[in-house]
Tab-separated table of C-alpha atoms and ligand atoms in Angstrom:
chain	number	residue	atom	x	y	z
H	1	UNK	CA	19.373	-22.603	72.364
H	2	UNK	CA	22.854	-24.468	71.758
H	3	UNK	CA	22.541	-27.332	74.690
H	4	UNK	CA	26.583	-27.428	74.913
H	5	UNK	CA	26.485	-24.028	77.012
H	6	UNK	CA	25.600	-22.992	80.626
H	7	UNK	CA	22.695	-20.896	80.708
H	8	UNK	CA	22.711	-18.028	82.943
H	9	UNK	CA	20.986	-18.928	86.769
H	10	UNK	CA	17.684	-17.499	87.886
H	11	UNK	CA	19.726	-15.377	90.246
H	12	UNK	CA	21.347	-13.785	87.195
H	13	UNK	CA	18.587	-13.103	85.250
H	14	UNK	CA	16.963	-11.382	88.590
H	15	UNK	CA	19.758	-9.219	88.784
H	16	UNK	CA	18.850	-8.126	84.550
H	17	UNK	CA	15.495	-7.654	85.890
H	18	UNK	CA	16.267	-5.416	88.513
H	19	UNK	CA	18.586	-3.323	86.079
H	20	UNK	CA	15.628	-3.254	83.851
H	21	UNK	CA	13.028	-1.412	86.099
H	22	UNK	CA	15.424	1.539	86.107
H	23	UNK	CA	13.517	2.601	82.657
H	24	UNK	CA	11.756	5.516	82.398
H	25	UNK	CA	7.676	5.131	82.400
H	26	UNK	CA	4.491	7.438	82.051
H	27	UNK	CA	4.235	8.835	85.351
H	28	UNK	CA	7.032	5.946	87.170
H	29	UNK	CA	3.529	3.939	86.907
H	30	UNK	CA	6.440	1.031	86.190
H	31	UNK	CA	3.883	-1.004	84.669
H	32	UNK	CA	5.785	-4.057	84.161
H	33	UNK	CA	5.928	-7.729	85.402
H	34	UNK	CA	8.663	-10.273	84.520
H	35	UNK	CA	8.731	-14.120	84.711
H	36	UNK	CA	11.743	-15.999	84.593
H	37	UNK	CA	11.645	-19.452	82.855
H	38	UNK	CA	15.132	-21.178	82.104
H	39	UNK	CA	17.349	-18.691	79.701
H	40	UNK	CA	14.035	-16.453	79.162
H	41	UNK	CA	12.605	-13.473	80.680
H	42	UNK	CA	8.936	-13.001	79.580
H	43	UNK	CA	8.271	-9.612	80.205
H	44	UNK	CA	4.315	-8.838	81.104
H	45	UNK	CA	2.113	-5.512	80.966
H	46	UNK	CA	0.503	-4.444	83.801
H	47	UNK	CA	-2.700	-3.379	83.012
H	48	UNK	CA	-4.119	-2.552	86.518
H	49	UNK	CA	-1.158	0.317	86.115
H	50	UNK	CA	-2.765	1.491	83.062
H	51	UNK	CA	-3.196	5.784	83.209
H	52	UNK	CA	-7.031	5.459	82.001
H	53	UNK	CA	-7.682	9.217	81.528
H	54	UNK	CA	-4.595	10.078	79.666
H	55	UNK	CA	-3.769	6.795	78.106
H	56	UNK	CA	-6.903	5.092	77.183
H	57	UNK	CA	-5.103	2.895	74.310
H	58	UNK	CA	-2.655	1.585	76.864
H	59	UNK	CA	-0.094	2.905	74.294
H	60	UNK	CA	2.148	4.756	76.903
H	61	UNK	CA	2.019	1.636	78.878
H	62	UNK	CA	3.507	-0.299	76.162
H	63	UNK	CA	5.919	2.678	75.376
H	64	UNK	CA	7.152	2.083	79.582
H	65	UNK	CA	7.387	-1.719	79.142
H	66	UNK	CA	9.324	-1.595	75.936
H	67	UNK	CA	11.748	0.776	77.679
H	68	UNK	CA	11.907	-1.527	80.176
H	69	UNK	CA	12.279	-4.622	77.528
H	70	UNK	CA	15.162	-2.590	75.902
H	71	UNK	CA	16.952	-2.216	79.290
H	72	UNK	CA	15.850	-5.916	80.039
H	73	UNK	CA	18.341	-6.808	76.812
H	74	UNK	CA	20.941	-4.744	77.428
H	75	UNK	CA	21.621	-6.605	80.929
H	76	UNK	CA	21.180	-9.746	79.429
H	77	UNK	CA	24.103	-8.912	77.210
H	78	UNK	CA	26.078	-7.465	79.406
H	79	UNK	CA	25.949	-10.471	81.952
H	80	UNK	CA	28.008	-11.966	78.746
H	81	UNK	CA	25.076	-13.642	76.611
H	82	UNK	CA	23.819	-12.771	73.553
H	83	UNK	CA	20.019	-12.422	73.506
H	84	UNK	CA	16.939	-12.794	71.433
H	85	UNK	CA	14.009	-10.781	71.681
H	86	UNK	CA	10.289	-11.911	70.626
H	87	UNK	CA	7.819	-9.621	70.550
H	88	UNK	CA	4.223	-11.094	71.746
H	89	UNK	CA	5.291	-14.255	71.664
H	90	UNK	CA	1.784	-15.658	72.656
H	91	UNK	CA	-1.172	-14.577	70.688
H	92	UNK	CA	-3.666	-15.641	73.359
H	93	UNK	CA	-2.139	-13.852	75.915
H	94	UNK	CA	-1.432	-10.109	74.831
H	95	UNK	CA	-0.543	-8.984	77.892
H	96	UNK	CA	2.584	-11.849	77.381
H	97	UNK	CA	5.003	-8.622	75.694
H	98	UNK	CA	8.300	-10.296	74.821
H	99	UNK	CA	10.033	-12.998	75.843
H	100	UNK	CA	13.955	-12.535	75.763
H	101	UNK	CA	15.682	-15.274	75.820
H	102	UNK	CA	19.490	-15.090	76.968
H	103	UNK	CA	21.402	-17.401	73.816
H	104	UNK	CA	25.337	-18.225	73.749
H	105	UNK	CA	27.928	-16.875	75.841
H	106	UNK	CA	29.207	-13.444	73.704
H	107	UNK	CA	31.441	-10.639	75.205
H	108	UNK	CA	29.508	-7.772	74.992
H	109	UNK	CA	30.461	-5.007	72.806
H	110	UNK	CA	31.926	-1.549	73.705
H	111	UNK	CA	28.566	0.404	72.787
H	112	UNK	CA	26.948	-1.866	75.037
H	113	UNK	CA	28.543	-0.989	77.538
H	114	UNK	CA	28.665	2.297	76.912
H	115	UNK	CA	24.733	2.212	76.892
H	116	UNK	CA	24.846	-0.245	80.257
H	117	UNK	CA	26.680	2.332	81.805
H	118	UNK	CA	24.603	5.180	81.480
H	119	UNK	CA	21.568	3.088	83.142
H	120	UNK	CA	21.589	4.405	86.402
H	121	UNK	CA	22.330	7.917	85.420
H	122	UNK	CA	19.603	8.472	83.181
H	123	UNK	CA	17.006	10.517	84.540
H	124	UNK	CA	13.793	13.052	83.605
H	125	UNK	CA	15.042	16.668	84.209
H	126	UNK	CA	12.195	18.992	84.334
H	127	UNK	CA	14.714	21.939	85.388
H	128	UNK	CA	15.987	24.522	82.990
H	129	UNK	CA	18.945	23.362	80.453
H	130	UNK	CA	21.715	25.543	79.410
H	131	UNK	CA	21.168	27.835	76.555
H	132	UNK	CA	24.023	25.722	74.131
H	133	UNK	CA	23.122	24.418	71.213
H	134	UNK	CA	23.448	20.453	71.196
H	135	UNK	CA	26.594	19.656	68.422
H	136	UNK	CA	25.164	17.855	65.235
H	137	UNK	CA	27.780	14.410	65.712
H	138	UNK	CA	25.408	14.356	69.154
H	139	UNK	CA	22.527	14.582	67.503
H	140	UNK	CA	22.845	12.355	64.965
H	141	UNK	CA	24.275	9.700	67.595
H	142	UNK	CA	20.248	10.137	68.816
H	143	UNK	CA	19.021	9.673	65.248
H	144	UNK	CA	21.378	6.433	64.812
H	145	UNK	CA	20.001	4.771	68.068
H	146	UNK	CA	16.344	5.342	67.120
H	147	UNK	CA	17.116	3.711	63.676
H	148	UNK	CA	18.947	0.785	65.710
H	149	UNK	CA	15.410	-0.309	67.312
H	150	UNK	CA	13.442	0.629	64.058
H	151	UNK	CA	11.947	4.155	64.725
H	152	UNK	CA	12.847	7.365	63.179
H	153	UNK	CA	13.462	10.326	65.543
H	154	UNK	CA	13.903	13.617	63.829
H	155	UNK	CA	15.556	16.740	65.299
H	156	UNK	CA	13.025	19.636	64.717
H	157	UNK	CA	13.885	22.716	62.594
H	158	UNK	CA	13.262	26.429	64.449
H	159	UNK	CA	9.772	26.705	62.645
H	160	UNK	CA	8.620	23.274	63.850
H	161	UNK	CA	9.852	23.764	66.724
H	162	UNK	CA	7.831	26.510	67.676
H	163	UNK	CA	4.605	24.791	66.224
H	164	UNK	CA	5.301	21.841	68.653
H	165	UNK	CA	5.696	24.119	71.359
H	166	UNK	CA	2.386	25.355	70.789
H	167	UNK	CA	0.669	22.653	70.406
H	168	UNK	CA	1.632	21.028	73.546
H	169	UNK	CA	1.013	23.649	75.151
H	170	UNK	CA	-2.581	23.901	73.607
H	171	UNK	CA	-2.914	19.968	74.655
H	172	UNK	CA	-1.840	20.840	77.604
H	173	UNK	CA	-5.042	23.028	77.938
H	174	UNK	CA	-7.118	20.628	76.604
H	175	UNK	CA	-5.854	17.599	79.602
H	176	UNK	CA	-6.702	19.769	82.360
H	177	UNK	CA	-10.221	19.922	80.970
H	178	UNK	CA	-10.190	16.474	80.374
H	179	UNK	CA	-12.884	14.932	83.258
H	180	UNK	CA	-10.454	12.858	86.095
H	181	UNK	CA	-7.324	14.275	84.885
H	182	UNK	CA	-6.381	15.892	87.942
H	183	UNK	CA	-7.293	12.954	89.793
H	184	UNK	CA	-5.034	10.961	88.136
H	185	UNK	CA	-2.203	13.214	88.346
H	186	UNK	CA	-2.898	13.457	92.414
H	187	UNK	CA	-2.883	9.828	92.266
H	188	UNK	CA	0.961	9.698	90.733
H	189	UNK	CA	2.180	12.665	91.553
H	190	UNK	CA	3.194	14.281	94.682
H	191	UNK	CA	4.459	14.025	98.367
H	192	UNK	CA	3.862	10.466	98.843
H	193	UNK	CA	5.433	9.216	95.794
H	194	UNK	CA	7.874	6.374	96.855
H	195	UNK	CA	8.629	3.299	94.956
H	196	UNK	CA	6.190	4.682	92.216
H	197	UNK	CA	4.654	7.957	91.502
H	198	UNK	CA	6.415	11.256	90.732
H	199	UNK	CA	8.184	12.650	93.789
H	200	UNK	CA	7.697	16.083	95.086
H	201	UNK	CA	11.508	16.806	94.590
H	202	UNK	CA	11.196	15.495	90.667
H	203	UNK	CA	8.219	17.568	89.489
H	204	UNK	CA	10.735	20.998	88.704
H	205	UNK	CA	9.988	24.762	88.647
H	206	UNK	CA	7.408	26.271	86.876
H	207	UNK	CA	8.357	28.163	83.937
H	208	UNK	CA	8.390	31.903	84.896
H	209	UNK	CA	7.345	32.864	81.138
H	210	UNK	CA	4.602	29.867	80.804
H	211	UNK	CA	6.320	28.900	77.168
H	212	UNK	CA	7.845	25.832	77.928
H	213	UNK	CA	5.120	23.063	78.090
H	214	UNK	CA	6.599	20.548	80.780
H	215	UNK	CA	3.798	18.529	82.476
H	216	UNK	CA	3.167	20.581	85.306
H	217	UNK	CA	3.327	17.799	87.787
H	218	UNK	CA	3.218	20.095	90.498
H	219	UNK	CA	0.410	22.693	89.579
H	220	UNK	CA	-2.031	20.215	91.339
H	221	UNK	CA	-0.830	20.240	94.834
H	222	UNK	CA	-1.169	22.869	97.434
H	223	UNK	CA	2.787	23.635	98.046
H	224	UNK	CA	4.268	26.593	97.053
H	225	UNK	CA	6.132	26.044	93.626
H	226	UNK	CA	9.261	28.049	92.826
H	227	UNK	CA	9.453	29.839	89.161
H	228	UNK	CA	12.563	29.653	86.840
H	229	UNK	CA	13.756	31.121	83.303
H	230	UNK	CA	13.982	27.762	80.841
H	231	UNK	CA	15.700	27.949	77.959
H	232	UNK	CA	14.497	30.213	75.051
H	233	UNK	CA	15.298	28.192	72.110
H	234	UNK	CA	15.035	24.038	73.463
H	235	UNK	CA	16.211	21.306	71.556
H	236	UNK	CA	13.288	19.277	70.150
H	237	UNK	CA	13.168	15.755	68.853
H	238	UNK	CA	10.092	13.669	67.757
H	239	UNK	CA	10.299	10.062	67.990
H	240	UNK	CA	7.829	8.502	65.368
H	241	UNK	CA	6.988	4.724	64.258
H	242	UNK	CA	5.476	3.395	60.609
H	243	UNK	CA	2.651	2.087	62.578
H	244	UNK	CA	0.386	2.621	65.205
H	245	UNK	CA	-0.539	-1.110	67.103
H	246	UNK	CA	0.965	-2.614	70.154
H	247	UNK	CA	4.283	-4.103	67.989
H	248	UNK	CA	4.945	-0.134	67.333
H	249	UNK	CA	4.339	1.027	70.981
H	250	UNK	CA	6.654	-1.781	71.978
H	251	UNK	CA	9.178	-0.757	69.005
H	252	UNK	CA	8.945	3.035	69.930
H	253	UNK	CA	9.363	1.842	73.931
H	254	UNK	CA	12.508	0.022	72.942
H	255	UNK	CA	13.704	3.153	70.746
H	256	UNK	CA	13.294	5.599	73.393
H	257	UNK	CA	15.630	3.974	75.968
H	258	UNK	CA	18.002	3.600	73.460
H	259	UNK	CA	17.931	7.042	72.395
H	260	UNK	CA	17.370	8.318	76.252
H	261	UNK	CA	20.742	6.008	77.137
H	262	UNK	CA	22.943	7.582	74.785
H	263	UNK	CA	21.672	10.963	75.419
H	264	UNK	CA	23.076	10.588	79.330
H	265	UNK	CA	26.133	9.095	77.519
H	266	UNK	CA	26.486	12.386	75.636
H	267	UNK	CA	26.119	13.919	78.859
H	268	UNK	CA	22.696	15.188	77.886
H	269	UNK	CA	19.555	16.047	80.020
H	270	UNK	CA	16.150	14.648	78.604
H	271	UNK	CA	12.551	15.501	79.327
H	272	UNK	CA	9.686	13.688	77.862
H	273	UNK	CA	6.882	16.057	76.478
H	274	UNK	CA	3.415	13.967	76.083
H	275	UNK	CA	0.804	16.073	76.541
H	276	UNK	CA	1.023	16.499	72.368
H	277	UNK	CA	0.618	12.746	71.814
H	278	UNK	CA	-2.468	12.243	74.442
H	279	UNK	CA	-4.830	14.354	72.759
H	280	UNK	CA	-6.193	12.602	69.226
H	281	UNK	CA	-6.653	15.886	67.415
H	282	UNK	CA	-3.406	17.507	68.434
H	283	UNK	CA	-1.420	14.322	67.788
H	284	UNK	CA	-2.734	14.326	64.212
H	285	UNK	CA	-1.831	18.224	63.578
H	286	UNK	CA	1.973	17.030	65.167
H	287	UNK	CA	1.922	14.382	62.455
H	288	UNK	CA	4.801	14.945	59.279
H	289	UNK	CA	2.905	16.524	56.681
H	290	UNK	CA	3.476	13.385	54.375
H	291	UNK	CA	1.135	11.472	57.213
H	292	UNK	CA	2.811	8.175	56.622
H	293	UNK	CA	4.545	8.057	60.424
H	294	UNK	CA	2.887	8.165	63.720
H	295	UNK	CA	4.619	10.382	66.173
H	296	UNK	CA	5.062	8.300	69.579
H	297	UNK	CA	7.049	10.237	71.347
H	298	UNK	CA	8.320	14.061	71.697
H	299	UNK	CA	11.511	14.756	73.827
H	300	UNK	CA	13.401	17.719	75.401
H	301	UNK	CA	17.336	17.751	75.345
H	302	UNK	CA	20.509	19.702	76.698
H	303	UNK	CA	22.422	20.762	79.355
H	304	UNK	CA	21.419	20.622	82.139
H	305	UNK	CA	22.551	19.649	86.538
H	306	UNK	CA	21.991	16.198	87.600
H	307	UNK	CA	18.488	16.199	89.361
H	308	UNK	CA	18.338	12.779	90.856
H	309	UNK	CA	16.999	9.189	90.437
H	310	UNK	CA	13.238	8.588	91.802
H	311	UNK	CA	11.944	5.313	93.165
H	312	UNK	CA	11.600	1.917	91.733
H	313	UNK	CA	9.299	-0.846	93.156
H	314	UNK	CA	11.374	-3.977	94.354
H	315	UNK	CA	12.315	-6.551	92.522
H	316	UNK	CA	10.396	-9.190	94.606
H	317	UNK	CA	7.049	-7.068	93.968
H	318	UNK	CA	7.416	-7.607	89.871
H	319	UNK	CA	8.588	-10.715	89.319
H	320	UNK	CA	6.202	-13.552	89.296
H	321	UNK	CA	6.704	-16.903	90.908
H	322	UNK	CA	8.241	-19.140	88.600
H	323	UNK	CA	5.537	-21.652	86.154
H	324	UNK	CA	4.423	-24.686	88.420
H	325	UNK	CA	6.911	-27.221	86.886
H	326	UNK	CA	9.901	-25.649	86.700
H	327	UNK	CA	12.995	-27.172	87.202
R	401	FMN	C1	5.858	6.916	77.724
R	401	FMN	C2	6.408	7.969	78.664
R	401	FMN	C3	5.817	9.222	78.695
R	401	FMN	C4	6.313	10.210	79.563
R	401	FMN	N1	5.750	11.464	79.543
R	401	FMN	C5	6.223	12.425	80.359
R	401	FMN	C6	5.663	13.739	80.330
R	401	FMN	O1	4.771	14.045	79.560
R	401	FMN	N2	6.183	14.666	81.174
R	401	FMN	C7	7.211	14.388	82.038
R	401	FMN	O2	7.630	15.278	82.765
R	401	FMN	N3	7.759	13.131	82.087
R	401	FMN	C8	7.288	12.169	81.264
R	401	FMN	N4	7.845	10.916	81.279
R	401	FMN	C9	8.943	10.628	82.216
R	401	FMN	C10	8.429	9.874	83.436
R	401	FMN	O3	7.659	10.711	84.261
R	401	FMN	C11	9.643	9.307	84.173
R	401	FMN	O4	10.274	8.368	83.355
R	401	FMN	C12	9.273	8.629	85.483
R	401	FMN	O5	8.719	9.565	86.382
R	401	FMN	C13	10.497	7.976	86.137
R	401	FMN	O6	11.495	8.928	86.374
R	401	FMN	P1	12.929	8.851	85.696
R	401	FMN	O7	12.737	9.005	84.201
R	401	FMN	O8	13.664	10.031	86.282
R	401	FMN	O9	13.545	7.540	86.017
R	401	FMN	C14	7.395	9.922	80.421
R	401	FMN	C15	7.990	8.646	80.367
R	401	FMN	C16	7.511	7.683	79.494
R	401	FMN	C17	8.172	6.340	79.410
């Protein structure tokens, strides 16, 4: 770091952190721990908020932090500094994700702002979106902010479409089968959902003609659950990485906020669809027939109402007390 300028103060970089646990994660498990150390954030897994039954690998959890870390960057810059990001920056300590480090005073640039902006209106919508096609400038905005982070997000074609339809739903089948999936679910999901969890009000209808494969948050619990028409023909895009280890999980984690930021800047409604991704054998069938990309990631987008922002955990309860030392 250039000594001449003023880093920015721990109150500062609170303030980024607090911006960055308004990402999206598996669940809002928000699994996620930051310490601040002079101009760096290091940002930490959480492995005791690992989902064990549907994400044994811990890959969605490093999906959620790398969301996070991507939001984590974009305050950083906005608070007027440029920033550097290292991915697992300590080899003997793997739950140690990235450290970014906040470098010299920059003025941020209009797309980052533009992406800063859209923070605290980006939000899952499990409802039904409009039945308007998404225009191709919008899509490829997607497709440009995936490449950005180093991740290729296709849009899929009608035929594909309907094959990853199917095969969520088909892993879809296959979870509820899965032993201690429901408990799980219960655990995250439901009334008492606060500062983590899935909220009641968040989980959506269910889909009237059982066709669109939207976790069914709410199938678990014992309240009544309204039914609605979804769209016929959804917009489908498939988020993939070259590899499959940690680096990629966070790489894909980093690429989905960006590509879930400037969705809610085109004024677009997103829904994550997992279920294809958490079940080995369907994953593999989702895979591009040339095999040489991993899919991380499968997303729902359009039109749809603003549902709402759920619950984050306070800032005091993930930051860690600063290293014995510290000036
Ligand atoms: C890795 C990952 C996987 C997710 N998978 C699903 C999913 O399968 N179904 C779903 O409805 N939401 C899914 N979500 C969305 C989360 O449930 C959502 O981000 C979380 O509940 C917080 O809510 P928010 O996105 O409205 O802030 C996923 C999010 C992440 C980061």
């Amino acid at each position: 770091m250039d000594t001449t300028t003023v880093p920015p103060s721990r109150k500062v970089l609170a303030g980024c952190v607090g911006t960055a646990t308004a990402a999206p994660s598996l669940h809002n498990s928000q699994p996620w721990r930051f310490r601040i150390d002079g101009p760096s954030v290091d940002v930490y897994a959480d492995p005791a908020r690992r989902l064990h039954v549907i994400d044994p690998a811990g890959r969605e959890l490093l999906i959620s932090v790398g969301a996070a870390v991507f939001t984590l960057r974009l305050a950083i810059t906005l608070a007027g500094y440029r920033c550097e990001c290292e991915p697992f920056p300590s080899p003997a300590d793997p739950d140690l994700v990235a450290r970014v480090t906040a470098g010299k005073p920059t003025a941020p640039s209009a797309a980052a702002e533009a992406l800063f902006a859209a923070v605290p209106h980006r939000h899952t919508n499990r409802w039904p979106f409009a039945h308007t096609a998404v225009p191709a400038d919008a899509l490829e905005h997607l497709v440009n902010a995936a490449r950005l982070e180093g991740a290729a997000l296709s849009v899929a074609s009608p035929p594909a479409r309907e094959a990853i339809l199917g095969l969520a739903l088909e892993a879809d089948r296959r979870l509820r089968a899965r032993p201690g999936y429901r408990d799980e679910l219960r655990r995250w999901a439901g009334p008492s959902a606060r500062h983590d969890g899935v909220p009641t009000w968040a989980i959506g209808p269910w889909d009237a003609l059982e066709s669109m494969p939207i976790r069914d948050l709410g199938a678990l619990s014992d309240l009544p659950r309204p039914t609605a028409k979804f769209e016929p023909y959804p917009t489908i895009l498939v988020l993939a990485t070259d590899g499959d280890e940690p680096a990629d999980w966070l790489r894909a984690g980093q690429a989905l906020q960006r590509v879930l930021l400037t969705a809610t800047w085109e004024n677009l409604a997103t829904t994550p669809i997992s279920q294809p991704i958490e079940v080995p054998a369907v994953r593999e069938a989702l895979a591009a027939p040339d095999g040489r990309r991993f899919v991380q990631s499968v997303l729902r987008i359009g039109y749809g109402k603003i549902t709402g922002r759920t619950g984050r955990r306070p800032v005091a309860d993930v930051l860690m007390p600063e290293r014995r030392g510290a000036t």
